[in-house]
C-alpha positions as CSV (number, residue, x, y, z in Angstrom):
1,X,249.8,61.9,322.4
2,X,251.7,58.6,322.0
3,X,252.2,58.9,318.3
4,X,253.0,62.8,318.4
5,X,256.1,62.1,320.9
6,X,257.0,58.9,318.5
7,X,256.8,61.2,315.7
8,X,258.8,63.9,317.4
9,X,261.8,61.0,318.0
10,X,261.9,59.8,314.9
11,X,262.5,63.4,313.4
12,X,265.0,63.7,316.2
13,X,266.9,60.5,315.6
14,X,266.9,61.3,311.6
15,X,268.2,64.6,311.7
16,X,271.0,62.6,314.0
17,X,271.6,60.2,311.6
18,X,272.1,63.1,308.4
19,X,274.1,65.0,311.0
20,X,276.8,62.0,311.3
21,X,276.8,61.0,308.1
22,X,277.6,64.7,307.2
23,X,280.2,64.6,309.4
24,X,281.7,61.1,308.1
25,X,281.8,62.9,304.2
26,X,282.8,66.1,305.2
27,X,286.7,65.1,304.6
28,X,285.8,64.1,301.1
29,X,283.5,66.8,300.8
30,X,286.5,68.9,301.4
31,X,288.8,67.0,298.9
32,X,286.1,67.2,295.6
33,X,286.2,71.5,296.4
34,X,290.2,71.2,296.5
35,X,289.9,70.1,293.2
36,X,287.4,72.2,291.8
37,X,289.0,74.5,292.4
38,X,292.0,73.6,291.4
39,X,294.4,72.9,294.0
40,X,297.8,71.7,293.8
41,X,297.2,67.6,291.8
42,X,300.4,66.0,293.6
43,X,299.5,67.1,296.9
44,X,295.5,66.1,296.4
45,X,297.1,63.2,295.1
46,X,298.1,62.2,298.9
47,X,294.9,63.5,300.4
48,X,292.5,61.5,298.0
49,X,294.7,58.0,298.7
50,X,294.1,58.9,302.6
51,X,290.4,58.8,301.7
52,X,289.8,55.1,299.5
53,X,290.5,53.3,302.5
54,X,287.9,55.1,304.5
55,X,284.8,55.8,301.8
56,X,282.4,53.3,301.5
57,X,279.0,52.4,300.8
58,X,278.0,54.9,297.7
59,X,280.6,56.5,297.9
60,X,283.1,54.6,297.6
61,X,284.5,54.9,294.0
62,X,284.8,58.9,294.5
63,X,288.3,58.7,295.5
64,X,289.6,56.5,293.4
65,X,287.6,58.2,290.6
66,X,289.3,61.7,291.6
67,X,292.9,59.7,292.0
68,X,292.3,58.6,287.9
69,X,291.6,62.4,287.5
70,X,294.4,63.6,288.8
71,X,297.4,61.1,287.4
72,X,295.9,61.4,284.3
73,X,296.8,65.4,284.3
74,X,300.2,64.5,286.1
75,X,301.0,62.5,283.4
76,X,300.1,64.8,280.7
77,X,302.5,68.0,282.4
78,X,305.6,65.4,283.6
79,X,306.8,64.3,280.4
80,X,309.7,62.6,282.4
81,X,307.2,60.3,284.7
82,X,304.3,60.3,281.9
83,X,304.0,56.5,281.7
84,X,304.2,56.0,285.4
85,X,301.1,58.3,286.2
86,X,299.2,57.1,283.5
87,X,299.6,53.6,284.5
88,X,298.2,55.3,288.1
89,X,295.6,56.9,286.4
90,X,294.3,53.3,284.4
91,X,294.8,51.4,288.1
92,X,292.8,54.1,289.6
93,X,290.0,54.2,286.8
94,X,289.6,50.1,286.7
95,X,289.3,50.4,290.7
96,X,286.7,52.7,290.4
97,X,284.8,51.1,288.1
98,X,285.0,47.9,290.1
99,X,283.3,49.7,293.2
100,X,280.5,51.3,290.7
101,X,280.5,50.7,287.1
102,X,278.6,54.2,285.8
103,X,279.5,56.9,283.3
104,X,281.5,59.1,285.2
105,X,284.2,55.8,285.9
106,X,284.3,55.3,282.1
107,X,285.3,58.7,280.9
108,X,287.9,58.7,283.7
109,X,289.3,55.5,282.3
110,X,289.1,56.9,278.5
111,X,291.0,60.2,280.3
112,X,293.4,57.7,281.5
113,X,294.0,55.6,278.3
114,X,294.4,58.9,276.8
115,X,297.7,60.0,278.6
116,X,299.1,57.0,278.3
117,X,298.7,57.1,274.3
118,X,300.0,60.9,274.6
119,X,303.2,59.9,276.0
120,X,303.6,58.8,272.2
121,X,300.8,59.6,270.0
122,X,302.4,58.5,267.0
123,X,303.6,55.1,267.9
124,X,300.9,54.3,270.4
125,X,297.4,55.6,268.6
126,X,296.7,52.0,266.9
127,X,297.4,50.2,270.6
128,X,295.2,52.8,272.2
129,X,292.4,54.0,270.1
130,X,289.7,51.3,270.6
131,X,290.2,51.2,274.5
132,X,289.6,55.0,274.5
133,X,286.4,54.8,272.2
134,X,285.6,52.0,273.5
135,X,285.1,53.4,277.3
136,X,283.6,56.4,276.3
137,X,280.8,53.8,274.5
138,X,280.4,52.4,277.6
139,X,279.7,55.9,279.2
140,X,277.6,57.4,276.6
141,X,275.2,54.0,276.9
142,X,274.9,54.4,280.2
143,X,274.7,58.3,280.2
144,X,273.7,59.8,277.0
145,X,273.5,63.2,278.8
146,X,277.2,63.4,280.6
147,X,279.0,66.3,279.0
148,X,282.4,64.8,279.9
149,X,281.6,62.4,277.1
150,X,281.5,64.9,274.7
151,X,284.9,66.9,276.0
152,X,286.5,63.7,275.5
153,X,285.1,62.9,271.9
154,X,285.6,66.7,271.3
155,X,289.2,66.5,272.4
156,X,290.1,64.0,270.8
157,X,288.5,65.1,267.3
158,X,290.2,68.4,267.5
159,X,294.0,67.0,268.3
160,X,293.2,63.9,265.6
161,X,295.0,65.6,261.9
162,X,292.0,66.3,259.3
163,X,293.3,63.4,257.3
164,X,291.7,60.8,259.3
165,X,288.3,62.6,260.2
166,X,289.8,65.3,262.6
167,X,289.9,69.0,262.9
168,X,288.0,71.8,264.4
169,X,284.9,71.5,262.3
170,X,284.4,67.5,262.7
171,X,284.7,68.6,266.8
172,X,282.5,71.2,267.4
173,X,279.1,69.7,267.0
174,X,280.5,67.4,270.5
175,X,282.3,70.9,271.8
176,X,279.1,72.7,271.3
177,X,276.8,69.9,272.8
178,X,279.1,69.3,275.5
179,X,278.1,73.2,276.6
180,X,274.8,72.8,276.0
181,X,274.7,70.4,278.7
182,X,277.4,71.7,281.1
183,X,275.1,74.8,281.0
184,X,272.0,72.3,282.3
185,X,274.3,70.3,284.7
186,X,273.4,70.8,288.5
187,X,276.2,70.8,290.4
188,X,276.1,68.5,293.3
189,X,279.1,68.6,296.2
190,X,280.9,64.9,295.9
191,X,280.1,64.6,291.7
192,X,281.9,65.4,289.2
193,X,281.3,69.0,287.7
194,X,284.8,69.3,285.7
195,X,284.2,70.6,281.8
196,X,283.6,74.6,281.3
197,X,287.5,75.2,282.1
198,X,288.3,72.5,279.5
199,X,286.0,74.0,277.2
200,X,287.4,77.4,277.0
201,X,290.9,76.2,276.5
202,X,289.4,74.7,273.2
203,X,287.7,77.7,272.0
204,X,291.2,79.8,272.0
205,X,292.2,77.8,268.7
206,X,288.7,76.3,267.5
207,X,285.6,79.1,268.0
208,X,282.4,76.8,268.6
């Protein structure tokens, strides 16, 4: 009888414990579904800098991981404050990686290098290119099966003139794998799910 009521409070005091720390995630919970679907960047700007000071433990390089996200894309539309938000979006990236060094941190850092060689593809490509690669190594090493890798190398393929190795054709072997395994990706509520959007916008001038 002893053990059965032991048994019965330990259930009781776990179910407590997922309970609070439910309730201790739920505001970044909230935040990653405001991006998915694709809420307003300036103002989840403010709402995911509220959140690094506050998210620890595993979690902890969400926020800033989101925060790289987001300047990165602010940067790209704002042609006048471009270079301020991708300097935001690098700051945010390296932070990031410092709290957890996985796959996910490096593409955001290869997204952020990348808007800040956009600002001037021409003059900055040389100054940029290995950094960019160079993260998404880092990723692929560590993840071989992230699709975001393959956006990215995609992207960057299809923008990159056929002169040097670029074009549709050299990108959609990585457009097409980076389907195959956005198609097998499970989403989960506080990871990153972002691609099929991105992918769709590609296939409007390159069919893959």
């Amino acid at each position: 009888m002893r053990i059965i009521f032991l048994s019965i409070l330990f259930k009781l005091f776990s179910f407590g414990l997922m309970a609070q720390a439910g309730n201790a995630n739920q505001p970044l919970i909230d935040a990653v579904a405001q991006f998915n679907s694709g809420n307003d960047p300036k103002a989840l700007v403010a709402t995911f800098e509220k959140l690094v000071p506050t998210t620890s433990g595993s979690n902890a390089w969400i926020p800033s991981y989101y925060l790289a996200l987001l300047n990165a894309s602010l940067s790209i539309k704002n042609k006048n404050l471009a270079d301020p938000y991708a300097d935001k979006a690098i700051y945010w990236a390296n932070l990031s990686i410092a709290a957890s060094p996985n796959d996910e941190n490096y593409c955001a850092l290869s997204m952020a290098k990348i808007s800040k060689m956009a600002v001037n593809p021409f003059l900055r490509w040389v100054t940029y290119e290995k950094s960019i690669y160079a993260a998404l190594k880092v990723a692929k090493n560590a993840n071989p099966l992230n699709p975001r890798i393959y956006i990215l190398e995609g992207s960057l393929t299809l923008n990159l003139p056929s002169l040097f190795g670029g074009g549709c054709d050299k990108a959609k072997p990585m457009l097409t794998k980076a389907r195959e395994l956005l198609d097998k990706q499970n989403p989960q509520i506080l990871l990153p799910t972002w691609g099929k959007q991105r992918l769709e916008e590609f296939k409007q001038g390159c069919s893959f």
